[in-house]
Tab-separated table of C-alpha atoms in Angstrom:
chain	number	residue	atom	x	y	z
A	1	ASN	CA	-8.727	18.341	-2.410
A	2	THR	CA	-6.041	18.126	-0.016
A	3	GLU	CA	-2.352	17.509	-0.770
A	4	LEU	CA	0.671	16.510	1.553
A	5	VAL	CA	3.932	17.447	0.134
A	6	ILE	CA	7.173	15.769	1.513
A	7	GLU	CA	10.178	17.647	0.185
A	8	ALA	CA	13.241	16.172	-1.159
A	9	GLY	CA	15.255	15.228	2.247
A	10	ALA	CA	12.355	15.835	4.515
A	11	THR	CA	11.208	12.414	6.478
A	12	LEU	CA	7.896	12.111	8.218
A	13	HIS	CA	8.658	9.751	11.220
A	14	CYS	CA	5.768	7.630	12.242
A	15	ALA	CA	6.192	7.295	16.160
A	16	VAL	CA	4.174	3.865	16.510
A	17	ALA	CA	4.295	1.102	13.841
A	18	LEU	CA	1.216	-1.046	14.401
A	19	GLN	CA	-1.398	1.806	13.800
A	20	LYS	CA	-2.790	4.097	10.715
A	21	ALA	CA	0.077	6.512	10.716
A	22	ILE	CA	-2.115	8.700	7.886
A	23	ILE	CA	-5.552	8.457	7.432
A	24	VAL	CA	-7.069	9.670	4.043
A	25	THR	CA	-10.818	9.933	4.072
A	26	GLY	CA	-11.227	12.668	1.512
A	27	ASP	CA	-11.704	12.719	-2.220
A	28	ASN	CA	-8.993	13.837	-4.477
A	29	CYS	CA	-6.244	14.007	-1.792
A	30	ARG	CA	-2.550	13.713	-2.620
A	31	ILE	CA	0.693	12.923	-1.190
A	32	THR	CA	3.540	14.032	-3.238
A	33	GLY	CA	7.153	15.219	-3.152
A	34	ALA	CA	10.330	13.292	-3.037
A	35	GLY	CA	11.050	12.878	0.857
A	36	THR	CA	10.598	9.787	3.165
A	37	ILE	CA	7.884	8.166	5.482
A	38	LEU	CA	9.797	6.223	7.913
A	39	SER	CA	8.160	3.747	10.166
A	40	PRO	CA	9.709	2.204	13.061
A	41	ALA	CA	11.620	-1.260	12.231
A	42	VAL	CA	8.618	-3.489	13.769
A	43	TRP	CA	7.150	-6.015	11.320
A	44	ASN	CA	3.721	-7.726	11.229
A	45	GLY	CA	3.236	-10.336	8.373
A	46	SER	CA	0.421	-12.516	9.908
A	47	THR	CA	-2.271	-13.553	7.664
A	48	PRO	CA	-5.666	-11.504	9.097
A	49	GLN	CA	-6.705	-8.415	6.418
A	50	PRO	CA	-4.792	-5.441	7.391
A	51	ALA	CA	-6.389	-3.042	9.859
A	52	TYR	CA	-3.400	-0.486	9.834
A	53	ALA	CA	-1.002	0.868	7.271
A	54	THR	CA	1.322	3.897	6.830
A	55	VAL	CA	-1.203	5.374	4.704
A	56	TRP	CA	-4.644	4.068	5.150
A	57	VAL	CA	-7.008	5.427	2.229
A	58	GLU	CA	-10.708	4.692	2.890
A	59	ASP	CA	-13.947	5.419	0.957
A	60	CYS	CA	-12.053	7.690	-1.271
A	61	ILE	CA	-12.246	8.719	-4.934
A	62	GLY	CA	-9.140	9.897	-6.789
A	63	PHE	CA	-6.287	9.658	-4.311
A	64	TYR	CA	-2.708	10.284	-6.059
A	65	ALA	CA	0.901	9.577	-4.793
A	66	THR	CA	4.094	10.273	-6.188
A	67	GLY	CA	7.763	10.455	-5.326
A	68	ILE	CA	7.596	9.224	-1.960
A	69	THR	CA	9.843	6.752	-0.062
A	70	PHE	CA	8.362	4.446	2.206
A	71	TYR	CA	11.153	2.925	4.345
A	72	ASN	CA	10.160	0.148	6.927
A	73	ILE	CA	6.765	-0.993	6.389
A	74	PRO	CA	5.274	-2.659	9.425
A	75	LYS	CA	2.157	-4.005	7.529
A	76	THR	CA	1.337	-2.042	4.420
A	77	GLY	CA	2.720	0.797	2.927
A	78	ILE	CA	-0.385	2.076	1.171
A	79	TRP	CA	-3.709	0.473	1.864
A	80	PHE	CA	-6.967	1.439	-0.166
A	81	GLN	CA	-9.713	0.253	1.709
A	82	ASP	CA	-13.396	0.732	-0.570
A	83	SER	CA	-11.539	3.373	-2.506
A	84	THR	CA	-11.625	3.872	-6.387
A	85	GLN	CA	-9.735	5.857	-8.897
A	86	TRP	CA	-6.369	5.972	-7.272
A	87	ARG	CA	-2.889	6.167	-8.643
A	88	VAL	CA	0.387	5.291	-6.869
A	89	GLU	CA	3.408	6.503	-9.134
A	90	ASN	CA	7.123	6.736	-9.093
A	91	CYS	CA	7.320	5.477	-5.138
A	92	THR	CA	9.667	3.617	-3.626
A	93	PHE	CA	8.655	0.822	-0.936
A	94	LEU	CA	11.673	-0.649	1.107
A	95	GLY	CA	9.578	-2.801	3.372
A	96	ASN	CA	12.786	-4.216	5.213
A	97	TYR	CA	10.394	-7.251	6.148
A	98	PRO	CA	13.217	-9.627	7.264
A	99	TYR	CA	13.714	-12.991	5.042
A	100	ALA	CA	14.540	-15.008	8.216
A	101	ASP	CA	11.046	-13.922	9.617
A	102	TYR	CA	9.150	-14.871	6.394
A	103	ASN	CA	6.959	-18.266	6.770
A	104	GLU	CA	4.807	-19.151	3.697
A	105	SER	CA	2.018	-20.372	6.061
A	106	ILE	CA	1.635	-17.631	8.486
A	107	THR	CA	3.660	-14.397	7.131
A	108	THR	CA	1.576	-13.474	3.851
A	109	HIS	CA	0.186	-10.353	4.561
A	110	HIS	CA	3.002	-7.608	4.496
A	111	PHE	CA	2.225	-5.570	1.552
A	112	GLY	CA	3.923	-2.350	-0.399
A	113	ILE	CA	0.168	-1.746	-1.594
A	114	GLY	CA	-3.032	-3.450	-0.672
A	115	TYR	CA	-6.125	-2.730	-2.117
A	116	ASN	CA	-9.762	-4.095	-1.093
A	117	PRO	CA	-12.338	-2.665	-3.573
A	118	PRO	CA	-15.661	-1.466	-2.628
A	119	ALA	CA	-18.846	-3.715	-3.376
A	120	ASP	CA	-20.797	-0.964	-4.930
A	121	ALA	CA	-18.493	0.514	-7.541
A	122	LEU	CA	-18.681	-2.358	-10.305
A	123	GLY	CA	-19.621	0.354	-12.904
A	124	LEU	CA	-16.066	2.427	-12.758
A	125	ASP	CA	-13.740	1.815	-15.462
A	126	THR	CA	-10.587	2.831	-13.651
A	127	TRP	CA	-10.262	1.228	-10.093
A	128	GLY	CA	-6.458	1.642	-9.523
A	129	GLN	CA	-3.264	2.155	-10.878
A	130	VAL	CA	0.373	1.167	-9.688
A	131	VAL	CA	2.864	2.596	-12.130
A	132	GLY	CA	6.593	2.883	-12.180
A	133	ASN	CA	6.985	1.885	-8.534
A	134	SER	CA	10.081	0.158	-6.971
A	135	PHE	CA	9.111	-2.770	-4.055
A	136	SER	CA	11.840	-4.541	-2.297
A	137	MET	CA	11.891	-6.597	1.007
A	138	CYS	CA	8.136	-6.978	1.159
A	139	VAL	CA	6.257	-10.422	1.558
A	140	THR	CA	3.940	-9.240	-1.563
A	141	GLY	CA	4.555	-5.973	-3.472
A	142	PHE	CA	1.299	-5.463	-4.694
A	143	ILE	CA	-2.042	-7.429	-3.641
A	144	PHE	CA	-5.588	-6.971	-4.912
A	145	GLY	CA	-8.180	-8.857	-3.701
A	146	ASN	CA	-11.707	-9.735	-2.348
A	147	PHE	CA	-11.692	-9.354	1.523
A	148	GLY	CA	-15.285	-8.431	1.498
A	149	ALA	CA	-18.492	-10.991	0.632
A	150	THR	CA	-19.402	-9.103	-2.635
A	151	ALA	CA	-16.437	-6.667	-3.700
A	152	THR	CA	-14.793	-7.398	-7.275
A	153	THR	CA	-11.517	-6.491	-8.289
A	154	LYS	CA	-11.282	-5.203	-11.703
A	155	GLY	CA	-9.639	-2.571	-13.840
A	156	ILE	CA	-5.996	-2.502	-12.031
A	157	ALA	CA	-3.250	-1.595	-13.866
A	158	VAL	CA	0.066	-2.374	-12.873
A	159	VAL	CA	2.641	-1.308	-15.410
A	160	GLY	CA	6.317	-0.550	-15.124
A	161	ASN	CA	7.255	-1.640	-11.696
A	162	ALA	CA	10.213	-3.021	-10.199
A	163	PHE	CA	10.244	-5.899	-7.969
A	164	LYS	CA	13.179	-7.145	-5.873
A	165	ASN	CA	13.158	-9.708	-2.832
A	166	CYS	CA	9.764	-9.954	-2.567
A	167	TRP	CA	9.526	-12.948	-0.404
A	168	ALA	CA	5.828	-14.503	-1.543
A	169	HIS	CA	4.843	-12.467	-4.620
A	170	ALA	CA	5.539	-9.290	-6.793
A	171	VAL	CA	2.041	-9.066	-7.529
A	172	TYR	CA	-0.893	-11.120	-6.221
């Protein structure tokens, strides 16, 4: 039940690229506003499952983000780990992953938004919504998948988003 507001014109600077910059572990949290979260211009697109993100949301119910610009995404803009009933709306993901560094066989894990669902939430109707966002220069704009032995991905809405220069996939 906490909200972080990044107002228009404000920039939250992440000092270190290859770590979790903002960690959310509580239910019903929000990141809102019209500001920017800026990471250093360092990229990692190697294939292991992400262990860090600009915003890392874990074991939460009811996360919401709107209006935020993510500029320079080192690995993942927002990563949802074992979380449900989340929504990302009207955000801009400017990954800036250099196309010259993209290699289809080894640089496939750089995402605007990534989702690894919990194994024990199979009865929930609404797991996640990706609505009205803009994704550019990410290897993959949005990925939802099963990175665990028993997790199941279902109930994802991906509606009204724009994807430009996503080197491997818009949605995977």
